[in-house]
PDB file of C-alpha atoms and ligand atoms in Angstrom:
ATOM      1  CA  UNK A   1      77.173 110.714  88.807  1.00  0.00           C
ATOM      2  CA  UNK A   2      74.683 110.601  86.019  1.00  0.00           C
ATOM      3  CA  UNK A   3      76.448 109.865  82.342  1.00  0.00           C
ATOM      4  CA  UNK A   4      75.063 112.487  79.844  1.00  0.00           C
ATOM      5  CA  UNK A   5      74.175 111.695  76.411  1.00  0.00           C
ATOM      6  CA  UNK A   6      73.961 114.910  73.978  1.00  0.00           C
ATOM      7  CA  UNK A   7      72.987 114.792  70.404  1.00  0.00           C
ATOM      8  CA  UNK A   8      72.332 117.467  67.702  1.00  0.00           C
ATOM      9  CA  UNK A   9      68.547 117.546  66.699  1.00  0.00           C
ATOM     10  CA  UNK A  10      69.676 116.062  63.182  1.00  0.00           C
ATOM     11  CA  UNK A  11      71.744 113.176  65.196  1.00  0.00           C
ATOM     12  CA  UNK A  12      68.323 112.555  67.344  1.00  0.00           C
ATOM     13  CA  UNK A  13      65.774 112.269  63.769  1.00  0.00           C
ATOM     14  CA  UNK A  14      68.657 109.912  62.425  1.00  0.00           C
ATOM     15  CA  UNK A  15      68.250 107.871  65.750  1.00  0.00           C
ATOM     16  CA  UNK A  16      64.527 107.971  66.821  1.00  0.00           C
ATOM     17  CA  UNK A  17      61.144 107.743  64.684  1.00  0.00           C
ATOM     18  CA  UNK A  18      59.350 110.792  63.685  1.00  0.00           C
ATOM     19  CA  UNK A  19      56.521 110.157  66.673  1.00  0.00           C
ATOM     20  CA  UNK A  20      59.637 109.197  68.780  1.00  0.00           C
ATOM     21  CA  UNK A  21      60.860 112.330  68.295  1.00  0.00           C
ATOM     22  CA  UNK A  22      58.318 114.734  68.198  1.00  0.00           C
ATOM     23  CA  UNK A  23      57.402 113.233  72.173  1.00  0.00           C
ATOM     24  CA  UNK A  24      60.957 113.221  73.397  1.00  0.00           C
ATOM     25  CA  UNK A  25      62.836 116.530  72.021  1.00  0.00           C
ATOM     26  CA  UNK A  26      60.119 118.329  70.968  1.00  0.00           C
ATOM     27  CA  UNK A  27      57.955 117.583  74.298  1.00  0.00           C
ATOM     28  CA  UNK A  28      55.105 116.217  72.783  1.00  0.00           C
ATOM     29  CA  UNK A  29      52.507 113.688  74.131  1.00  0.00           C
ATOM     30  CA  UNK A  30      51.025 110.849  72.424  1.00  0.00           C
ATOM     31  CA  UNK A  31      47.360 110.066  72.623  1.00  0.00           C
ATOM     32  CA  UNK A  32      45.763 108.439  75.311  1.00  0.00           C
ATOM     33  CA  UNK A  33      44.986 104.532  76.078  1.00  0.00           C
ATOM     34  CA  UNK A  34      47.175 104.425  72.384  1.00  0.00           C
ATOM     35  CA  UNK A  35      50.580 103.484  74.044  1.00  0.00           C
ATOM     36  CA  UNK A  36      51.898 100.180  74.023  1.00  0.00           C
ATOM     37  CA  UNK A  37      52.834 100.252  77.479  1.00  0.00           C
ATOM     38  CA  UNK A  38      49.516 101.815  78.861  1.00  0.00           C
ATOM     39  CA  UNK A  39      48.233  98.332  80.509  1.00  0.00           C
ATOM     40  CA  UNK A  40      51.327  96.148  80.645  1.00  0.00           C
ATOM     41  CA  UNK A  41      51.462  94.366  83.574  1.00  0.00           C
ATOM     42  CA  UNK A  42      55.132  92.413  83.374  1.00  0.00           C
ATOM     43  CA  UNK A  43      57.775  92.540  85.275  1.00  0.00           C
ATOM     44  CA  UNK A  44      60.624  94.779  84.279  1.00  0.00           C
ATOM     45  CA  UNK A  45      62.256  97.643  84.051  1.00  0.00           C
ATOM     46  CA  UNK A  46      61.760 100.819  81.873  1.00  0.00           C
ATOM     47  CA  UNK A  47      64.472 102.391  79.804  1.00  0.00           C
ATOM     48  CA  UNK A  48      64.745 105.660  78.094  1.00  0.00           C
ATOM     49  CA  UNK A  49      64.130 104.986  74.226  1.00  0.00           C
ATOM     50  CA  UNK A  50      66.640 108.339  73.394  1.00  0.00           C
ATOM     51  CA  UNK A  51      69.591 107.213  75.483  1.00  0.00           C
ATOM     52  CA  UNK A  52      68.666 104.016  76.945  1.00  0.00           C
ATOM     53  CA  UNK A  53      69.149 104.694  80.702  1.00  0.00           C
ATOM     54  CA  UNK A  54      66.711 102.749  82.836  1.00  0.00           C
ATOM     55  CA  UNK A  55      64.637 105.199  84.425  1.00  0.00           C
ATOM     56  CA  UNK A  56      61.100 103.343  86.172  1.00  0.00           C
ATOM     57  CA  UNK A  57      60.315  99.764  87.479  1.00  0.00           C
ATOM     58  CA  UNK A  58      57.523  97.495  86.720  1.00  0.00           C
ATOM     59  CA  UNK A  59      57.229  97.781  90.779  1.00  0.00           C
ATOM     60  CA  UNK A  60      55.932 101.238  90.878  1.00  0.00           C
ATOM     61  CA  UNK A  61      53.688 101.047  87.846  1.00  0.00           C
ATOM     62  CA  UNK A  62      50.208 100.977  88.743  1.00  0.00           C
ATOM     63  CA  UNK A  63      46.748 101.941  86.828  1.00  0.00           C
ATOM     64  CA  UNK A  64      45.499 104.947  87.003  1.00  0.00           C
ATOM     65  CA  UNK A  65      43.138 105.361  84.542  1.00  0.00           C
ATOM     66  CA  UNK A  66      44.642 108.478  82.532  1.00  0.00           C
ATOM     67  CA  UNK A  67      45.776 106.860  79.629  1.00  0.00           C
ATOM     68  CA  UNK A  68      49.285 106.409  80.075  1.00  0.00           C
ATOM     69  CA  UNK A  69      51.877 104.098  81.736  1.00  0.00           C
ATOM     70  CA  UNK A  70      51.482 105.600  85.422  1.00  0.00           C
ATOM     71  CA  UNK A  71      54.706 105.069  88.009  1.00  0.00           C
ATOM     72  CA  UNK A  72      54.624 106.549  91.537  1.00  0.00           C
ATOM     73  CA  UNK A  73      58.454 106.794  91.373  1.00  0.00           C
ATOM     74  CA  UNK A  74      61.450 106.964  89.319  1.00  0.00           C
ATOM     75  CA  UNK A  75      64.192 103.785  89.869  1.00  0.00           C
ATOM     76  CA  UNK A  76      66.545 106.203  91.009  1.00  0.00           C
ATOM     77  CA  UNK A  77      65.846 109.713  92.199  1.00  0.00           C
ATOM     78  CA  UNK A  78      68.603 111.070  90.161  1.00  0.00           C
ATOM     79  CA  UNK A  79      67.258 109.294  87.101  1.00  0.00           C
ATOM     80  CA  UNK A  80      64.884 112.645  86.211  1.00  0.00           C
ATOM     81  CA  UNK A  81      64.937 115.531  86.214  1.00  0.00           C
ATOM     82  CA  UNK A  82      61.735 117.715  86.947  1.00  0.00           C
ATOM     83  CA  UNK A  83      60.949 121.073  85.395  1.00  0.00           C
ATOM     84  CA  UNK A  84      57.671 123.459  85.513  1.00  0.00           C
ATOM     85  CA  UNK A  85      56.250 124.212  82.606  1.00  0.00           C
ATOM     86  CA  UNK A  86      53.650 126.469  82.036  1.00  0.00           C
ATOM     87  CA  UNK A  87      52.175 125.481  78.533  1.00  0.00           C
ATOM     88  CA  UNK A  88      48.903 125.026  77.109  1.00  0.00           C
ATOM     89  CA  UNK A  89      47.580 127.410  80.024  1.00  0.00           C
ATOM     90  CA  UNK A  90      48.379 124.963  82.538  1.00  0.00           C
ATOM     91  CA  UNK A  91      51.562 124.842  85.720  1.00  0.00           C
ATOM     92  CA  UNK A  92      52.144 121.374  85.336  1.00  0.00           C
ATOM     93  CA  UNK A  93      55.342 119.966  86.325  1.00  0.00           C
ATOM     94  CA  UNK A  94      57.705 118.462  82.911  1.00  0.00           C
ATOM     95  CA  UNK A  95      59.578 114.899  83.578  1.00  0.00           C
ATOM     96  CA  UNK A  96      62.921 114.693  81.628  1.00  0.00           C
ATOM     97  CA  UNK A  97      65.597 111.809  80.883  1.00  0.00           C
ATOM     98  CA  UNK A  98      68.502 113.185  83.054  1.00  0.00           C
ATOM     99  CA  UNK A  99      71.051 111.391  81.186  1.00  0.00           C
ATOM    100  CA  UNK A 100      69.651 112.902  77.544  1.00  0.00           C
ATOM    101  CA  UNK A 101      67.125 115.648  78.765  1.00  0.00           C
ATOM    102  CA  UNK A 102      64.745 113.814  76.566  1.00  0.00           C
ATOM    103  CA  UNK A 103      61.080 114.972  77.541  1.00  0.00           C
ATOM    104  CA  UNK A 104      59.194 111.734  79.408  1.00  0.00           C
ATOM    105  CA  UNK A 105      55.702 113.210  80.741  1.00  0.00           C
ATOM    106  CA  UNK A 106      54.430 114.651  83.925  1.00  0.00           C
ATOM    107  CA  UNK A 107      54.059 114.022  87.068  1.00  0.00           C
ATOM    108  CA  UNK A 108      50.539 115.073  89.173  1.00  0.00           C
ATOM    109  CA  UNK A 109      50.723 114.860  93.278  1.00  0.00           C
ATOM    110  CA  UNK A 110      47.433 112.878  92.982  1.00  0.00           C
ATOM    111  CA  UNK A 111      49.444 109.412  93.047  1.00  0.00           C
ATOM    112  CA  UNK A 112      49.008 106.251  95.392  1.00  0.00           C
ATOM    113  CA  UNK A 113      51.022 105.881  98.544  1.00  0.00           C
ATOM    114  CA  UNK A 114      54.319 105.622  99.385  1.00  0.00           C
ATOM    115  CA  UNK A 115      55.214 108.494  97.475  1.00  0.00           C
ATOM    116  CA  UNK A 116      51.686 109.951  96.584  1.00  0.00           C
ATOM    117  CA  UNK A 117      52.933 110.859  93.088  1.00  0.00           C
ATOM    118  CA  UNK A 118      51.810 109.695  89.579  1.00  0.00           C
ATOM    119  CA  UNK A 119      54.419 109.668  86.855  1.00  0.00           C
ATOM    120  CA  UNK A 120      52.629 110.115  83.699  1.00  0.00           C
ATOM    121  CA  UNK A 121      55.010 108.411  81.091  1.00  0.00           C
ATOM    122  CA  UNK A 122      54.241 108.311  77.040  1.00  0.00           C
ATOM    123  CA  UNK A 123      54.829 104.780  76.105  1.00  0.00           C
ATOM    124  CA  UNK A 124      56.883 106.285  73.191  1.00  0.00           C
ATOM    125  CA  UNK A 125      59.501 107.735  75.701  1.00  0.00           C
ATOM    126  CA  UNK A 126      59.925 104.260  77.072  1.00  0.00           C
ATOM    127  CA  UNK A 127      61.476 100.873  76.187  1.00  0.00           C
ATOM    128  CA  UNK A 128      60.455  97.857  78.278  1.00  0.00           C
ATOM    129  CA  UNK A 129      62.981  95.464  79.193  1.00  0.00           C
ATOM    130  CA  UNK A 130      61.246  92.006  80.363  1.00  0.00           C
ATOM    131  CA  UNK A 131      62.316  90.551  83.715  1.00  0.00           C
ATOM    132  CA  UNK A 132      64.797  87.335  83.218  1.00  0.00           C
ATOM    133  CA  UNK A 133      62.414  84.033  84.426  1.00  0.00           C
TER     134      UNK A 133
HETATM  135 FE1  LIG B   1      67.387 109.432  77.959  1.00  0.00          FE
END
């Protein structure tokens, strides 16, 4: 069962930066190739930055040239949750946090194999957690 974390909009400024917040409860998206996590290579795993719930692996992460960390996969299925959403003119479908319903990215079917899907993640959304040597 996934935990859920729920916060009032002032609890969530008090907690997160401005850009921080603007990505993950107000579903904005930072700018391209500006995210720390855009080329990172190491090993680890991925955690929200609202609630901290460890939602993509170093494993899946692979380049994809759009600008932002790219996963073909979640760690868990249950991690996300996936919504469409039909802004900016566009049916795109929304990635969100399933513990906090903080708002992660999109994800495209135009993905590498096994699962064919890209996860497109703002860096912002994430925390990276290094692998232990
Ligand atoms: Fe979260």
């Amino acid at each position: 069962m996934v935990r859920r974390v729920e916060k009032s909009d002032d609890e969530w400024r008090a907690s997160l930066t401005s850009e921080q917040f603007r990505v993950l409860r107000r579903a904005g998206t930072e700018a391209p190739f500006a995210g720390e996590y855009t080329d990172l290579e190491d090993e680890g795993v991925y955690a929200c930055t609202g609630c901290g719930a460890t939602l993509f692996s170093s494993a899946t992460k692979f380049h994809s040239g759009c600008g932002w960390p790219s996963f073909y996969e979640p760690i868990e299925a249950d991690a996300v949750t996936e919504e469409t959403d039909t802004t900016l003119g566009m049916t795109r479908t929304e990635v969100r946090c399933a513990t906090c319903d903080g708002h992660l990215g999109h994800v495209f079917p135009d993905g590498p194999p096994p699962t064919g899907l890209r996860y497109c993640i703002n860096s912002v959304s994430l925390q990276f957690d290094p692998a232990e040597e």
